[in-house]
């Protein structure tokens, strides 16, 4: 049974799903060196933001197939290192959207009405109404930085509260902003005009310390800043100075550059100007159930050999699309494996032609599947959907992808041509009844055979007696033929013969086959 390590607090519903297929160990708060020590035992790792999955941990994870992040941000995972090692990284892109958006709104209102301080004051026995005169958000301008899933939900709710909306997001169209009711502006204008600024951007090279002394100097002194996205996007030292100097009126922070926030952080000393929560954006019962189910199901599927629906390092596919594409991915992988073995040596070039209904599908996933098949002879289980493209690129394999929707011999078919150090070979395949794979041509000779584990392909002169000779030769080596088919373009020209065998070809037999008069080439293939 595979083993899953859960190293952050995950809702029980997720653990129950994992237990259907794996032995699950829940060990929260492991020091990094302990994680490096035990990770080789595990096939999957399930985390939240509390575990930093470093290159060292990934390199030690020799059995790791998947890292599941029960939440959105994967900035605590070294995704490039995971990709290089062929480990799929999945997250839950939408499971905690509402929770995070509601937390940002709660922070904005808490900050405006001094709710945390007023609460503290009453609990300490006081009845002080004068110290907590707040401000309204109604008719104020809210600047949203990052108009993605969370930013959009914040926008909708803020609009309903009567706020005017500005947004800065260089990757969002004006049309989308209009739909949400936001005026798309540049960052400078947003900073200068907003009464509230709420951040909903990922932490990237571009956004690291995006909010710094320069930005704070341009904000209205009455403005308030809310960050429920990622800590590193604000320079915390600059913010503490700006709040102390009155360059802005307040800040509400849920996330910090280092978590837990340092005990001596100056942010802790800013009294009622600041509201701090310990990364609670996703901490609702509903969100935790959503993300636990979403990610546990993906881990379960990957451990069962099925694709994941929200992988961040392989082509993302919606579940319904994936369901439809699954047989074609299997077809692409089988044909890739077959053409790779026919090509024999080094492959420099792979032409992937999607035909018929396949021309209208997610070609990226089909290409990855074909590459996985192509490289499987050389790399065996080291190649997978995650690293197939990188491995192909590193080997200098150029991929050309073409589409021909008009070709309708079969509902959808895939043609692969591999060119390399030993020449060029092509195969075509299609699905029978939407599920069963058929090889429909080899080197442009028409055939119609299902792929089987052991196969023999010959290129020969189409002449009487040759099939019998090959049959007798196989018989004399005690190899049983399960099925046989010949494909030719013209009578007595060249032909291919495809044999499905019950047994692998014994040592030396291929050389004997090559000696048969009329045989030009012969290849054994194991699929
Ligand atoms: N506090 C929490 O507990 C909590 C919970 C969930 C998500 N988050 C964080 O919130 C953030 C937003 O999550 P989401 O689900 O809305 O993501 P999303 O991908 O849907 O949206 C992010 C938006 O940021 C925009 N963006 C990227 N780079 C930008 C830049 N340089 N300037 C301006 N905009 C830029 C993108 O175009 C996108 O529209 C993420 O960092 C996520 O990790 C935090
Ligand atoms: O990116 C996220 O999903 C949030 O930051 C939530 O983090 P958490 O799962 O550690 O609460």
XYZ file of C-alpha atoms and ligand atoms in Angstrom:
582
model
C 0.000 0.000 0.000
C 1.375 3.471 -0.805
C 2.210 5.802 2.077
C 1.080 9.424 2.469
C 2.623 11.880 4.899
C 0.365 14.714 6.085
C 2.615 17.354 7.648
C 0.134 20.203 8.293
C -3.290 20.280 9.867
C -5.838 18.974 7.318
C -9.571 18.355 7.792
C -10.394 14.712 8.652
C -12.511 14.382 5.516
C -9.270 14.559 3.468
C -7.534 11.962 5.636
C -10.516 9.621 5.186
C -10.251 9.906 1.390
C -6.511 9.148 1.479
C -7.102 6.141 3.755
C -9.124 4.497 0.947
C -5.909 3.891 -0.991
C -2.949 4.498 1.303
C -1.425 4.257 4.728
C -1.653 7.796 6.103
C 0.736 9.214 8.713
C -0.208 12.592 10.202
C 2.912 14.234 11.654
C 2.527 17.963 12.169
C 5.370 20.361 12.973
C 8.250 18.138 11.829
C 11.639 19.912 11.813
C 13.066 20.126 8.246
C 15.895 17.663 8.955
C 13.395 15.081 10.240
C 11.300 15.567 7.097
C 14.392 14.962 4.924
C 15.117 11.799 6.957
C 11.669 10.210 6.676
C 10.503 11.438 3.247
C 12.087 8.511 1.290
C 9.386 6.217 2.779
C 6.521 8.224 1.292
C 4.699 8.215 -2.046
C 2.805 11.448 -1.373
C 3.080 14.517 0.828
C 0.062 16.624 1.816
C 0.712 20.110 3.204
C -0.673 23.594 3.843
C 1.436 26.738 4.188
C 3.162 25.469 7.350
C 5.603 23.070 5.645
C 8.399 24.413 3.462
C 9.092 21.773 0.836
C 12.664 22.590 -0.100
C 14.895 21.192 -2.843
C 16.627 19.073 -0.190
C 13.353 17.436 0.856
C 12.340 16.866 -2.778
C 15.703 15.332 -3.674
C 15.433 12.972 -0.714
C 11.907 11.948 -1.754
C 12.875 9.052 -3.978
C 9.383 7.535 -3.888
C 7.452 10.801 -3.996
C 4.926 10.984 -6.804
C 2.829 13.927 -5.682
C 2.898 16.922 -3.362
C -0.611 18.144 -2.541
C -1.044 21.707 -1.251
C -4.432 21.950 0.517
C -4.848 25.603 -0.437
C -3.858 28.012 -3.211
C -0.294 29.308 -2.736
C 2.530 26.940 -3.683
C 5.281 29.444 -2.892
C 6.337 27.184 0.003
C 7.107 24.379 -2.478
C 10.196 24.329 -4.716
C 8.080 23.568 -7.784
C 10.986 23.598 -10.315
C 12.832 21.010 -8.179
C 9.673 18.861 -8.015
C 9.200 19.158 -11.795
C 12.777 18.083 -12.474
C 12.228 15.022 -10.291
C 8.940 14.226 -12.025
C 6.803 14.925 -8.972
C 3.387 16.361 -9.674
C 2.423 19.359 -7.524
C -1.298 19.993 -7.071
C -3.269 22.628 -5.208
C -6.857 23.643 -4.630
C -7.222 26.817 -6.683
C -10.740 27.696 -5.552
C -11.464 25.830 -2.318
C -10.683 28.790 -0.039
C -11.471 31.754 -2.332
C -14.574 32.839 -0.425
C -12.897 32.371 2.970
C -9.918 34.545 1.981
C -12.125 37.234 0.407
C -14.370 37.374 3.477
C -11.314 37.622 5.714
C -10.041 40.614 3.719
C -13.444 42.302 4.064
C -13.532 41.485 7.801
C -10.048 42.994 8.163
C -11.123 46.158 6.311
C -14.133 46.639 8.593
C -12.219 45.683 11.768
C -9.582 48.265 10.944
C -12.182 50.953 10.151
C -14.168 50.417 13.360
C -11.334 49.461 15.748
C -13.163 46.228 16.583
C -10.130 44.307 17.932
C -9.136 47.144 20.300
C -12.699 47.910 21.370
C -13.235 44.217 22.100
C -10.048 44.110 24.168
C -11.109 47.246 26.055
C -14.556 45.874 27.031
C -13.053 42.535 28.041
C -10.620 44.342 30.287
C -13.581 45.874 32.187
C -13.757 49.314 30.531
C -16.683 51.043 28.780
C -14.793 53.504 26.559
C -16.848 54.795 23.609
C -14.779 57.882 22.764
C -11.533 56.184 21.770
C -13.089 54.102 19.033
C -14.682 56.525 16.586
C -14.296 54.796 13.259
C -14.737 55.607 9.571
C -17.254 54.270 7.054
C -16.331 52.405 3.904
C -19.476 53.597 2.091
C -18.566 55.841 -0.905
C -14.860 55.347 -0.227
C -12.503 54.145 -2.964
C -11.173 50.625 -2.697
C -8.061 49.841 -4.751
C -7.743 46.137 -5.503
C -4.286 44.918 -6.475
C -4.731 41.554 -8.209
C -8.182 41.052 -9.712
C -8.127 37.246 -9.719
C -10.489 34.904 -7.904
C -10.226 36.457 -4.440
C -9.848 40.043 -5.659
C -12.997 39.675 -7.811
C -15.071 38.366 -4.906
C -13.872 41.209 -2.700
C -14.849 43.619 -5.479
C -18.381 42.249 -5.732
C -18.986 42.489 -1.979
C -17.347 45.933 -1.690
C -19.501 47.245 -4.531
C -22.593 46.081 -2.655
C -21.370 48.121 0.337
C -21.326 51.238 -1.841
C -17.564 51.468 -2.443
C -15.989 52.819 -5.633
C -13.611 50.296 -7.159
C -10.215 50.702 -8.777
C -8.131 47.712 -9.805
C -4.554 47.141 -10.875
C -3.825 43.842 -12.600
C -1.680 43.878 -15.758
C -2.956 40.433 -16.753
C -6.679 41.206 -16.696
C -8.649 42.629 -19.631
C -10.685 45.840 -19.437
C -13.711 43.721 -20.391
C -13.277 41.487 -17.330
C -12.769 44.511 -15.062
C -15.923 46.114 -16.512
C -17.909 42.940 -15.771
C -16.861 43.189 -12.121
C -17.510 46.935 -12.057
C -13.869 48.007 -11.502
C -11.971 50.808 -13.202
C -8.684 49.285 -14.383
C -5.882 51.772 -13.652
C -2.124 51.791 -13.268
C -0.591 51.140 -9.862
C 0.465 54.728 -9.311
C -3.057 56.100 -9.772
C -4.529 53.356 -7.574
C -2.046 54.181 -4.795
C -2.752 57.912 -4.916
C -6.577 57.708 -5.123
C -7.535 54.816 -2.865
C -8.884 55.124 0.666
C -8.397 51.373 1.105
C -5.948 49.157 -0.755
C -6.363 45.397 -0.608
C -3.736 43.016 -1.994
C -4.666 39.793 -3.803
C -1.521 38.997 -5.786
C 0.806 36.023 -5.621
C 4.328 36.407 -4.257
C 6.605 36.422 -7.301
C 9.904 38.043 -8.295
C 7.859 41.003 -9.615
C 5.645 41.421 -6.544
C 8.322 40.883 -3.882
C 8.369 44.057 -1.702
C 6.142 45.774 -4.296
C 4.703 47.745 -1.364
C 7.660 49.667 0.022
C 8.653 53.118 1.331
C 8.229 54.685 -2.103
C 4.636 53.444 -2.432
C 3.745 54.365 1.175
C 4.961 57.935 0.527
C 2.356 58.265 -2.262
C -0.628 56.961 -0.266
C -3.259 59.241 1.267
C -2.465 59.754 4.974
C -6.034 58.564 5.657
C -5.591 55.383 3.587
C -5.626 51.849 4.975
C -3.818 48.809 3.585
C -5.054 45.209 3.821
C -2.940 42.181 2.971
C -4.481 38.727 3.002
C -2.348 37.523 0.053
C 1.335 36.871 0.776
C 3.711 38.380 3.301
C 6.656 39.082 1.050
C 4.720 41.517 -1.132
C 5.048 44.178 1.615
C 8.331 45.455 3.014
C 7.346 45.153 6.686
C 10.110 47.401 8.040
C 9.084 50.180 5.613
C 5.429 49.717 6.585
C 6.181 50.043 10.306
C 8.028 53.327 9.656
C 5.288 54.660 7.350
C 2.553 53.870 9.911
C 4.579 55.468 12.701
C 5.115 58.600 10.556
C 1.440 58.802 9.574
C 2.058 58.264 5.839
C -0.984 55.980 5.934
C -3.646 55.557 8.617
C -3.656 51.840 9.204
C -2.916 48.328 8.034
C -4.492 44.909 8.505
C -2.225 41.966 7.847
C -2.967 38.257 7.784
C 0.287 37.143 6.164
C 3.943 37.910 6.890
C 7.299 37.560 5.229
C 8.341 35.093 7.933
C 5.691 33.000 9.598
C 5.188 32.810 12.516
C 5.759 36.576 12.781
C 8.911 37.313 14.817
C 8.207 38.055 18.493
C 10.135 41.356 18.213
C 8.587 42.522 14.917
C 7.927 46.297 14.993
C 4.493 45.496 13.537
C 3.428 44.233 16.968
C 4.038 47.683 18.470
C 1.675 49.814 16.377
C -1.421 49.747 18.629
C -4.771 50.512 17.032
C -3.168 51.439 13.676
C -2.723 47.778 12.897
C -4.788 44.586 12.978
C -2.832 41.326 12.846
C -4.137 37.780 12.343
C -2.036 34.597 12.149
C -2.649 33.585 8.486
C -6.333 32.853 9.010
C -7.572 33.698 5.494
C -8.402 30.086 4.649
C -9.401 29.081 8.150
C -13.120 28.486 7.849
C -14.810 25.130 8.332
C -16.133 25.283 4.794
C -12.816 26.162 3.143
C -10.919 23.492 5.054
C -13.407 20.823 3.973
C -13.236 22.094 0.363
C -9.431 22.113 0.112
C -9.020 18.812 1.974
C -11.428 17.011 -0.379
C -10.037 18.696 -3.485
C -6.408 17.814 -2.773
C -6.938 14.399 -1.133
C -8.935 13.274 -4.189
C -6.109 14.341 -6.461
C -3.520 12.504 -4.359
C -5.745 9.408 -4.387
C -6.151 9.622 -8.179
C -2.429 10.046 -8.839
C -1.619 7.094 -6.546
C -4.113 5.062 -8.585
C -2.308 6.089 -11.790
C -4.905 8.640 -12.889
C -4.148 12.256 -13.868
C -4.651 15.148 -11.429
C -7.128 17.920 -12.236
C -5.281 20.899 -10.676
C -1.624 20.190 -11.241
C 0.485 23.340 -11.226
C 3.411 21.802 -13.112
C 1.645 19.843 -15.895
C -0.970 21.029 -18.392
C -4.086 21.840 -16.386
C -7.293 20.275 -17.615
C -10.824 20.654 -16.376
C -12.210 17.307 -15.111
C -14.817 16.965 -17.869
C -12.213 17.720 -20.564
C -9.798 15.317 -18.896
C -12.434 12.589 -18.768
C -12.986 12.961 -22.528
C -9.277 13.171 -23.299
C -8.105 10.260 -21.125
C -8.365 7.573 -23.860
C -6.527 9.883 -26.285
C -3.733 10.412 -23.746
C -3.399 6.642 -23.508
C -3.352 6.464 -27.324
C -0.667 9.177 -27.525
C 1.486 7.446 -24.928
C 1.204 4.066 -26.668
C 2.019 5.513 -30.098
C 4.922 7.541 -28.635
C 6.330 4.387 -27.094
C 5.862 2.454 -30.370
C 7.421 5.071 -32.668
C 10.297 5.536 -30.198
C 11.083 1.807 -30.375
C 10.764 1.697 -34.160
C 13.092 4.701 -34.421
C 15.594 2.819 -32.268
C 18.389 5.271 -31.531
C 18.371 8.954 -30.685
C 15.272 10.888 -31.742
C 15.859 14.511 -32.774
C 12.441 15.448 -34.046
C 8.861 14.460 -33.299
C 5.978 15.527 -35.503
C 2.642 15.246 -33.686
C -0.364 15.484 -35.989
C -3.815 15.677 -34.393
C -6.501 14.632 -36.852
C -10.302 14.686 -36.965
C -12.003 15.507 -33.641
C -8.645 15.263 -31.859
C -7.594 18.457 -33.666
C -10.025 20.401 -31.486
C -8.710 19.159 -28.130
C -6.025 20.266 -25.643
C -3.017 19.434 -27.767
C -0.503 20.271 -25.028
C -1.621 17.301 -22.940
C -1.586 14.989 -25.986
C 1.947 16.121 -26.903
C 3.142 15.548 -23.329
C 1.612 12.057 -23.375
C 3.337 11.272 -26.707
C 6.682 12.475 -25.326
C 6.205 10.415 -22.185
C 5.682 7.330 -24.355
C 8.622 8.228 -26.619
C 11.026 8.596 -23.700
C 9.757 5.652 -21.680
C 12.193 3.186 -23.251
C 15.170 5.306 -22.183
C 13.893 6.677 -18.902
C 11.374 4.001 -17.791
C 9.427 5.108 -14.708
C 11.584 8.256 -14.372
C 9.564 9.938 -17.098
C 6.023 11.049 -16.386
C 3.483 13.714 -17.345
C 5.313 16.234 -15.187
C 8.829 16.051 -16.561
C 8.319 14.632 -20.089
C 8.556 18.060 -21.799
C 11.655 19.097 -19.841
C 13.345 15.738 -20.458
C 12.577 15.986 -24.190
C 13.929 19.542 -24.342
C 17.093 18.558 -22.496
C 17.625 15.764 -25.038
C 17.240 18.267 -27.894
C 14.039 16.684 -29.244
C 12.222 19.269 -31.360
C 8.465 18.892 -31.367
C 6.257 20.139 -34.172
C 2.552 20.003 -33.718
C 0.034 20.155 -36.545
C -3.726 19.788 -36.763
C -5.957 18.477 -39.513
C -9.592 18.600 -38.470
C -10.716 17.694 -41.999
C -9.146 14.202 -41.896
C -12.005 11.954 -40.838
C -10.975 8.321 -41.540
C -11.649 7.772 -37.846
C -13.496 10.115 -35.465
C -10.143 11.279 -34.181
C -6.685 9.966 -34.902
C -3.107 10.759 -34.000
C -0.108 10.537 -36.302
C 3.433 10.589 -34.912
C 6.600 10.762 -36.952
C 9.983 10.427 -35.268
C 13.220 11.338 -37.052
C 16.541 10.468 -35.512
C 19.985 8.985 -35.785
C 18.690 5.731 -37.396
C 16.187 7.257 -39.807
C 12.552 8.106 -39.697
C 9.415 6.150 -38.737
C 5.758 7.008 -38.397
C 2.710 5.497 -36.735
C -0.958 6.423 -36.686
C -3.569 5.326 -34.181
C -7.206 5.842 -33.408
C -9.827 4.827 -30.869
C -12.404 2.163 -31.567
C -15.692 2.833 -29.788
C -14.057 5.788 -27.974
C -11.921 3.533 -25.791
C -10.025 0.746 -27.579
C -6.730 1.691 -29.162
C -5.988 0.639 -32.730
C -2.731 1.104 -34.602
C -3.961 2.156 -38.033
C -0.723 2.669 -39.932
C 2.988 2.017 -39.609
C 5.367 3.902 -41.891
C 2.266 4.877 -43.893
C 1.247 1.250 -44.549
C -2.404 0.793 -43.550
C -3.063 -1.791 -40.808
C -5.640 -2.187 -38.056
C -4.292 -3.911 -34.957
C -4.648 -3.406 -31.210
C -1.350 -2.809 -29.403
C -0.188 -5.798 -27.365
C 2.694 -6.320 -24.984
C 5.052 -8.146 -27.379
C 4.975 -7.230 -31.060
C 7.039 -7.879 -34.154
C 7.013 -5.528 -37.143
C 8.612 -6.389 -40.466
C 9.067 -4.456 -43.671
C 9.286 -6.910 -46.551
C 8.643 -7.569 -50.213
C 5.044 -8.600 -50.804
C 5.659 -12.082 -52.271
C 4.312 -15.590 -51.714
C 5.772 -17.695 -48.887
C 7.280 -14.984 -46.728
C 4.550 -15.028 -44.076
C 4.837 -18.807 -43.772
C 8.610 -18.587 -43.344
C 8.323 -16.071 -40.504
C 5.589 -18.197 -38.860
C 7.752 -21.352 -39.026
C 10.784 -19.503 -37.700
C 8.859 -18.213 -34.692
C 7.434 -21.707 -34.140
C 10.908 -23.242 -34.189
C 11.860 -20.835 -31.350
C 8.650 -21.767 -29.483
C 7.140 -18.270 -29.840
C 3.347 -18.341 -30.060
C 1.659 -15.908 -32.471
C -1.557 -14.380 -31.104
C -2.487 -12.477 -34.262
C -0.991 -11.390 -37.536
C -1.795 -8.761 -40.131
C -0.235 -7.516 -43.345
C -0.571 -4.025 -44.761
C 0.471 -2.979 -48.244
C -0.018 -0.102 -50.604
C 0.303 -2.005 -53.894
C 0.236 -5.720 -54.745
C 3.737 -7.270 -54.878
C 5.292 -4.000 -53.758
C 6.466 -3.429 -50.214
C 4.423 -4.474 -47.195
C 4.502 -4.427 -43.412
C 3.638 -7.413 -41.252
C 2.527 -6.912 -37.662
C 2.530 -9.886 -35.320
C 1.237 -9.926 -31.755
C 3.198 -12.479 -29.777
C 2.431 -14.259 -26.532
C 6.102 -14.276 -25.607
C 9.054 -11.938 -25.988
C 11.352 -12.623 -28.939
C 14.231 -14.852 -27.762
C 17.830 -13.692 -28.178
C 19.078 -14.173 -31.749
C 15.684 -14.634 -33.388
C 15.521 -11.104 -34.818
C 18.837 -11.688 -36.612
C 17.396 -14.947 -38.082
C 14.282 -13.084 -39.273
C 16.462 -10.475 -40.979
C 18.138 -13.278 -42.966
C 14.816 -14.403 -44.541
C 14.798 -13.550 -48.231
C 12.531 -10.550 -48.938
C 12.701 -9.137 -45.395
C 14.078 -5.584 -45.490
C 13.748 -4.664 -41.834
C 12.376 -6.130 -38.631
C 11.688 -4.594 -35.237
C 10.597 -6.033 -31.918
C 8.552 -3.820 -29.692
C 7.485 -4.254 -26.077
C 4.588 -2.003 -25.046
N -4.488 34.564 3.598
C -4.802 33.375 3.178
O -4.994 32.464 3.959
C -4.975 33.134 1.709
C -5.968 32.247 1.269
C -6.083 31.996 -0.099
C -5.219 32.606 -0.992
N -4.258 33.435 -0.529
C -3.353 34.137 -1.464
O -4.096 35.147 -2.127
C -3.488 35.438 -3.388
C -4.539 35.542 -4.477
O -5.180 34.308 -4.636
P -6.240 34.075 -5.836
O -6.834 32.737 -5.603
O -7.112 35.234 -6.000
O -5.225 33.995 -7.065
P -5.538 34.298 -8.593
O -4.449 33.658 -9.361
O -6.933 33.967 -8.936
O -5.363 35.887 -8.691
C -4.144 36.536 -8.601
C -4.208 37.752 -9.506
O -3.005 38.482 -9.347
C -2.668 39.020 -10.613
N -1.255 39.385 -10.632
C -0.170 38.576 -10.789
N 0.947 39.318 -10.759
C 0.571 40.604 -10.580
C 1.284 41.827 -10.468
N 2.611 41.851 -10.560
N 0.570 42.950 -10.273
C -0.778 42.924 -10.196
N -1.517 41.812 -10.316
C -0.838 40.659 -10.503
C -3.021 37.929 -11.585
O -3.220 38.430 -12.893
C -4.308 37.392 -10.988
O -5.444 37.997 -11.580
C -2.447 34.330 -3.592
O -1.191 34.826 -3.225
C -2.846 33.271 -2.585
O -1.766 32.475 -2.193
C -4.104 33.725 0.795
O -2.564 30.086 -0.185
C -3.451 29.702 0.572
O -4.294 28.838 0.250
C -3.575 30.326 1.903
O -2.469 31.067 2.210
C -3.982 29.397 2.991
O -2.900 28.853 3.686
P -3.179 27.735 4.795
O -3.707 26.544 4.092
O -1.871 27.463 5.448
O -4.196 28.295 5.736
